[in-house]
Amino acid sequence: MSESKSQSRSARMLVNEERPFDAEELFFSTTDSRGVIRHGNDVFSRVAGIPPEGIFGKPHKIIRHPDMPRVVFKLFWDYLERGETIAAYVKNLARDGRYYWVMAVGMPCEGGYLSVRLKPTGELLPVVRELYKTLREIEAGIEEDPSQRVEAMEASAEKLNEALSGLGFDSYDAFMRHALRHEMEARAETMEKEREDCEVEQKEQERQEQTDADQAEVQEDLLIGTRVLAHSIDTRLQTMFDDLKAFRETGQKLKNTSGGVLKSAETVRVLGMNAAIAVNQMQGRGSTLRVVAESLGGVAGGIQNVIGGLSAELSSTVLSLDELMFELSATKLQSEMGIVFLNEMRGKKPDGRVAESLKILFNQMSQRVSRVFEHLENTNGQLVTLAKPLAELVRHNRTLRFVHFTGRKEAASIEGAEGFAVVLDKVPAQIEKTADRCGFINESVEAIHARVSAVLVRQESIGMDIAKMSDFKAVAA
């Protein structure tokens, strides 16, 4: 059968209807290095509409929807083959022809790859839907000949980068870091609303969790003990997430504020030039004022040099915070996925496939927790290095105050210095702006530093919980 006939038949099977699943539901699949599915949880099977025996051992592309741009899957594989984690919006195809959207977080794992999926509930999905439609149209318009698929994906990638730039992201990395954090926050808000509407169910869940904890004290039940530990780790990760999630916005404000300091310094530099012109017009009567004018320019140049370096360091720190939040979001998602999977196992005897999946899930989470704390240490170090340029800015601003005071005093004693004084009187406003902005930067950096340091203190307690995780090969014993 020709490819066009196969695509036509596939198109007739499509149903423009979404398969429902709840925001609290998570699902995962593990594959080998070729993308052949090794295992997945019950939610994956139910949402895909395929029984486990129809999934395991099949290539992951059995759930690929024809509406998905090829360039997104290329991105997925590019990241995975580099050993990196990727997050992407994906439209999947269920067995009955219906579709379902997920935010998929893929990562390498032992023997292949792991993908954890959540239901997108944030405001980005409608934008992504339209973007994917455009990308697929570009690809379809070029790839009529299979030999043109490379050209089609290149054109699609160019449009993708253009669209992301229009949304304010300078790379796919920046977009996916924002998107995952955004979806995790939206999911938490959605689940909180649902919990408020289902107080009875929530109380029952809390009762069951307490029962698990009680049973864990008197039984050598690995699943129950693991579930209690998983909840403990997840609670700690949620606290970290809540503590750090506001830093992205603060970081952006810091970058904008440093730009304001740079603008004030440029204004002072121009005022210094205008002051020098005013001195020249005094025909030799203001030689001392010339020193003041030159000092204004010199101090302004010093501020520009410092703020230039500080801006670069702030940009690097903001990037580190972004990467930290991405790692923390992915870790939190894996933690929740582990809990969901453990809950699915209630009352069941786990087999070898389940044991392998549990081991992969929690080994990956353990590795991610380590990476989170590595990012925290790195960010903490960067925050410490900001103290020196901030102190230099404050020192330059004090010097600027002294130069202004000296110039104003000298101008008052020299006849015909009114023009110079008019220029000089514009300097205090810039001094105050710089002082306020430096104060904001300093306070923000100190606040972030204090919060990061407090989070780092929790490393030992989380590490102890993770260390208690048993060898999951024993689950099926």
Short mmCIF file of C-alpha atoms in Angstrom, two decimals, residues 108-369:
data_model
loop_
_atom_site.label_atom_id
_atom_site.label_comp_id
_atom_site.label_asym_id
_atom_site.label_seq_id
_atom_site.Cartn_x
_atom_site.Cartn_y
_atom_site.Cartn_z
CA PRO A 108 17.50 8.99 29.50
CA CYS A 109 17.39 6.17 32.04
CA GLU A 110 19.06 2.81 32.54
CA GLY A 111 18.66 0.81 29.35
CA GLY A 112 16.70 3.43 27.44
CA TYR A 113 14.35 6.31 28.13
CA LEU A 114 11.68 7.39 30.58
CA SER A 115 8.78 9.72 29.77
CA VAL A 116 6.45 11.13 32.43
CA ARG A 117 3.28 12.90 31.27
CA LEU A 118 0.81 15.27 32.89
CA LYS A 119 -2.35 16.92 31.65
CA PRO A 120 -1.67 20.50 30.47
CA THR A 121 -3.99 22.95 32.23
CA GLY A 122 -2.10 26.21 31.77
CA GLU A 123 -2.64 29.10 29.37
CA LEU A 124 0.12 28.05 26.95
CA LEU A 125 -1.70 25.07 25.43
CA PRO A 126 -4.00 27.09 23.10
CA VAL A 127 -0.96 28.97 21.80
CA VAL A 128 0.91 25.69 21.24
CA ARG A 129 -2.07 24.14 19.46
CA GLU A 130 -2.12 26.93 16.88
CA LEU A 131 1.65 26.87 16.53
CA TYR A 132 1.73 23.10 15.94
CA LYS A 133 -1.01 23.45 13.32
CA THR A 134 1.11 26.01 11.47
CA LEU A 135 4.26 23.88 11.75
CA ARG A 136 2.47 20.80 10.44
CA GLU A 137 1.07 22.74 7.51
CA ILE A 138 4.59 23.95 6.64
CA GLU A 139 5.92 20.38 6.77
CA ALA A 140 3.04 18.91 4.79
CA GLY A 141 3.44 21.56 2.10
CA ILE A 142 7.07 20.62 1.52
CA GLU A 143 7.30 16.88 2.21
CA GLU A 144 5.07 15.56 -0.58
CA ASP A 145 8.23 13.80 -1.70
CA PRO A 146 9.67 11.77 1.24
CA SER A 147 13.15 12.90 0.21
CA GLN A 148 12.16 16.45 1.22
CA ARG A 149 11.46 15.66 4.88
CA VAL A 150 14.78 17.17 5.98
CA GLU A 151 13.97 20.43 4.18
CA ALA A 152 10.46 20.33 5.66
CA MET A 153 11.76 19.99 9.22
CA GLU A 154 14.33 22.73 8.67
CA ALA A 155 11.58 25.11 7.52
CA SER A 156 9.42 24.02 10.44
CA ALA A 157 12.29 24.53 12.91
CA GLU A 158 12.88 28.03 11.55
CA LYS A 159 9.20 28.90 12.07
CA LEU A 160 9.28 27.36 15.57
CA ASN A 161 12.26 29.50 16.59
CA GLU A 162 10.61 32.58 15.11
CA ALA A 163 7.39 31.90 17.03
CA LEU A 164 9.23 31.28 20.31
CA SER A 165 11.16 34.52 19.84
CA GLY A 166 7.85 36.31 19.35
CA LEU A 167 6.68 34.88 22.67
CA GLY A 168 9.80 36.24 24.39
CA PHE A 169 11.96 33.10 24.48
CA ASP A 170 15.46 33.13 23.00
CA SER A 171 15.65 29.33 22.66
CA TYR A 172 13.64 26.14 23.03
CA ASP A 173 15.50 25.57 26.31
CA ALA A 174 14.08 28.82 27.69
CA PHE A 175 10.59 27.94 26.47
CA MET A 176 10.51 24.43 27.94
CA ARG A 177 11.88 25.59 31.30
CA HIS A 178 9.10 28.15 31.52
CA ALA A 179 6.43 25.78 30.18
CA LEU A 180 7.15 22.94 32.63
CA ARG A 181 7.24 25.25 35.65
CA HIS A 182 4.05 26.93 34.41
CA GLU A 183 2.25 23.59 33.97
CA MET A 184 3.36 22.29 37.37
CA GLU A 185 2.03 25.43 39.04
CA ALA A 186 -1.23 25.28 37.03
CA ARG A 187 -1.66 21.61 37.92
CA ALA A 188 -1.16 22.33 41.62
CA GLU A 189 -3.78 25.11 41.47
CA THR A 190 -6.24 22.88 39.61
CA MET A 191 -5.76 20.04 42.09
CA GLU A 192 -6.17 22.44 45.02
CA LYS A 193 -9.55 23.55 43.64
CA GLU A 194 -10.59 19.95 43.12
CA ARG A 195 -9.54 19.08 46.66
CA GLU A 196 -11.69 21.90 48.03
CA ASP A 197 -14.64 20.42 46.11
CA CYS A 198 -13.94 16.88 47.32
CA GLU A 199 -13.27 17.23 51.04
CA VAL A 200 -14.63 13.78 51.79
CA GLU A 201 -12.29 12.12 49.31
CA GLN A 202 -9.39 14.14 50.66
CA LYS A 203 -10.11 13.01 54.22
CA GLU A 204 -10.27 9.43 53.05
CA GLN A 205 -6.92 9.81 51.30
CA GLU A 206 -5.37 11.30 54.44
CA ARG A 207 -6.82 8.43 56.49
CA GLN A 208 -5.34 5.90 54.08
CA GLU A 209 -1.94 7.63 54.16
CA GLN A 210 -1.98 7.54 57.96
CA THR A 211 -2.91 3.87 57.84
CA ASP A 212 0.04 3.28 55.54
CA ALA A 213 2.33 5.06 57.98
CA ASP A 214 1.00 3.01 60.91
CA GLN A 215 1.34 -0.21 58.99
CA ALA A 216 4.88 0.65 57.95
CA GLU A 217 5.93 0.74 61.59
CA VAL A 218 4.84 -2.83 62.25
CA GLN A 219 5.21 -4.53 58.86
CA GLU A 220 8.08 -5.29 56.55
CA ASP A 221 5.88 -4.37 53.57
CA LEU A 222 8.21 -2.78 51.05
CA LEU A 223 5.51 -1.04 49.03
CA ILE A 224 3.87 0.52 52.08
CA GLY A 225 7.20 1.68 53.50
CA THR A 226 8.23 3.03 50.13
CA ARG A 227 4.94 4.90 49.77
CA VAL A 228 5.46 6.61 53.12
CA LEU A 229 9.00 7.62 52.14
CA ALA A 230 7.79 8.82 48.74
CA HIS A 231 5.21 11.07 50.39
CA SER A 232 7.85 12.45 52.75
CA ILE A 233 10.22 13.26 49.87
CA ASP A 234 7.42 14.76 47.79
CA THR A 235 6.35 17.03 50.65
CA ARG A 236 9.91 18.31 51.02
CA LEU A 237 10.23 18.87 47.28
CA GLN A 238 6.94 20.80 47.25
CA THR A 239 8.25 23.06 50.00
CA MET A 240 11.39 23.69 47.94
CA PHE A 241 9.28 24.39 44.85
CA ASP A 242 7.11 26.88 46.76
CA ASP A 243 10.19 28.55 48.25
CA LEU A 244 11.91 29.05 44.90
CA LYS A 245 9.14 29.48 42.32
CA ALA A 246 8.98 33.28 42.68
CA PHE A 247 12.66 33.72 41.86
CA ARG A 248 12.21 33.66 38.08
CA GLU A 249 10.08 36.81 38.25
CA THR A 250 12.45 38.44 40.73
CA GLY A 251 15.40 37.57 38.50
CA GLN A 252 13.79 39.28 35.53
CA LYS A 253 13.20 42.39 37.66
CA LEU A 254 16.86 42.35 38.65
CA LYS A 255 17.91 42.34 35.00
CA ASN A 256 15.55 45.22 34.24
CA THR A 257 16.77 47.16 37.27
CA SER A 258 20.41 46.78 36.27
CA GLY A 259 19.42 48.25 32.91
CA GLY A 260 17.99 51.23 34.77
CA VAL A 261 21.28 51.78 36.61
CA LEU A 262 23.09 51.70 33.27
CA LYS A 263 20.71 54.31 31.89
CA SER A 264 21.28 56.60 34.90
CA ALA A 265 25.04 56.27 34.49
CA GLU A 266 24.75 57.26 30.84
CA THR A 267 22.64 60.28 31.83
CA VAL A 268 25.32 61.36 34.34
CA ARG A 269 28.02 60.89 31.70
CA VAL A 270 26.10 63.19 29.31
CA LEU A 271 25.57 65.70 32.12
CA GLY A 272 29.34 65.67 32.70
CA MET A 273 29.86 66.56 29.02
CA ASN A 274 27.27 69.35 29.27
CA ALA A 275 28.96 70.62 32.43
CA ALA A 276 32.29 70.74 30.56
CA ILE A 277 30.65 72.77 27.79
CA ALA A 278 29.28 75.18 30.41
CA VAL A 279 32.79 75.55 31.87
CA ASN A 280 34.23 76.34 28.43
CA GLN A 281 31.72 79.14 28.06
CA MET A 282 33.02 80.75 31.27
CA GLN A 283 36.25 81.80 29.51
CA GLY A 284 38.78 80.53 32.03
CA ARG A 285 36.93 81.52 35.22
CA GLY A 286 35.97 77.96 36.17
CA SER A 287 39.12 75.83 36.10
CA THR A 288 38.14 74.08 39.34
CA LEU A 289 34.72 73.33 37.88
CA ARG A 290 36.39 71.60 34.94
CA VAL A 291 37.77 69.03 37.41
CA VAL A 292 34.21 68.49 38.68
CA ALA A 293 32.88 68.00 35.16
CA GLU A 294 35.63 65.49 34.36
CA SER A 295 34.97 63.69 37.65
CA LEU A 296 31.29 63.33 36.76
CA GLY A 297 32.23 61.63 33.52
CA GLY A 298 34.84 59.46 35.21
CA VAL A 299 32.52 58.22 37.96
CA ALA A 300 29.73 57.62 35.44
CA GLY A 301 32.16 55.55 33.35
CA GLY A 302 33.09 53.55 36.44
CA ILE A 303 29.45 52.83 37.16
CA GLN A 304 28.92 51.75 33.54
CA ASN A 305 31.85 49.34 33.74
CA VAL A 306 30.66 47.81 37.00
CA ILE A 307 27.01 47.53 35.96
CA GLY A 308 28.05 45.98 32.64
CA GLY A 309 29.80 43.16 34.48
CA LEU A 310 27.04 42.94 37.07
CA SER A 311 24.37 42.65 34.36
CA ALA A 312 26.24 39.72 32.81
CA GLU A 313 26.51 38.03 36.21
CA LEU A 314 22.82 38.68 36.95
CA SER A 315 21.88 37.19 33.57
CA SER A 316 23.96 34.12 34.39
CA THR A 317 22.31 33.87 37.83
CA VAL A 318 18.82 34.19 36.33
CA LEU A 319 19.69 31.41 33.88
CA SER A 320 20.89 29.25 36.77
CA LEU A 321 17.63 29.90 38.60
CA ASP A 322 15.69 28.92 35.47
CA GLU A 323 17.67 25.70 35.12
CA LEU A 324 17.23 25.02 38.83
CA MET A 325 13.46 25.42 38.60
CA PHE A 326 13.34 23.15 35.54
CA GLU A 327 15.27 20.43 37.38
CA LEU A 328 13.12 20.90 40.47
CA SER A 329 9.91 20.79 38.41
CA ALA A 330 11.01 17.58 36.68
CA THR A 331 12.05 16.08 40.03
CA LYS A 332 8.72 17.00 41.62
CA LEU A 333 6.87 15.49 38.67
CA GLN A 334 8.81 12.25 39.01
CA SER A 335 8.16 12.19 42.73
CA GLU A 336 4.41 12.56 42.16
CA MET A 337 4.55 9.95 39.41
CA GLY A 338 6.16 7.49 41.81
CA ILE A 339 3.38 8.07 44.35
CA VAL A 340 0.66 7.62 41.70
CA PHE A 341 2.27 4.37 40.55
CA LEU A 342 2.66 3.09 44.11
CA ASN A 343 -1.03 3.86 44.73
CA GLU A 344 -1.93 1.84 41.63
CA MET A 345 -0.09 -1.09 43.19
CA ARG A 346 -2.27 -1.19 46.32
CA GLY A 347 -3.36 -4.74 46.94
CA LYS A 348 -1.43 -6.10 43.95
CA LYS A 349 1.53 -8.44 43.83
CA PRO A 350 4.18 -6.58 41.82
CA ASP A 351 5.87 -8.55 39.05
CA GLY A 352 9.36 -8.08 37.63
CA ARG A 353 8.21 -5.43 35.14
CA VAL A 354 6.66 -3.35 37.92
CA ALA A 355 9.79 -3.75 40.06
CA GLU A 356 11.94 -2.54 37.17
CA SER A 357 9.70 0.49 36.63
CA LEU A 358 9.74 1.40 40.31
CA LYS A 359 13.51 1.13 40.33
CA ILE A 360 13.82 3.36 37.25
CA LEU A 361 11.38 5.96 38.61
CA PHE A 362 13.05 6.31 41.99
CA ASN A 363 16.61 5.95 40.73
CA GLN A 364 15.92 8.79 38.31
CA MET A 365 14.32 10.85 41.08
CA SER A 366 17.34 10.24 43.32
CA GLN A 367 19.72 11.38 40.56
CA ARG A 368 17.56 14.44 39.90
CA VAL A 369 17.51 15.41 43.57
#
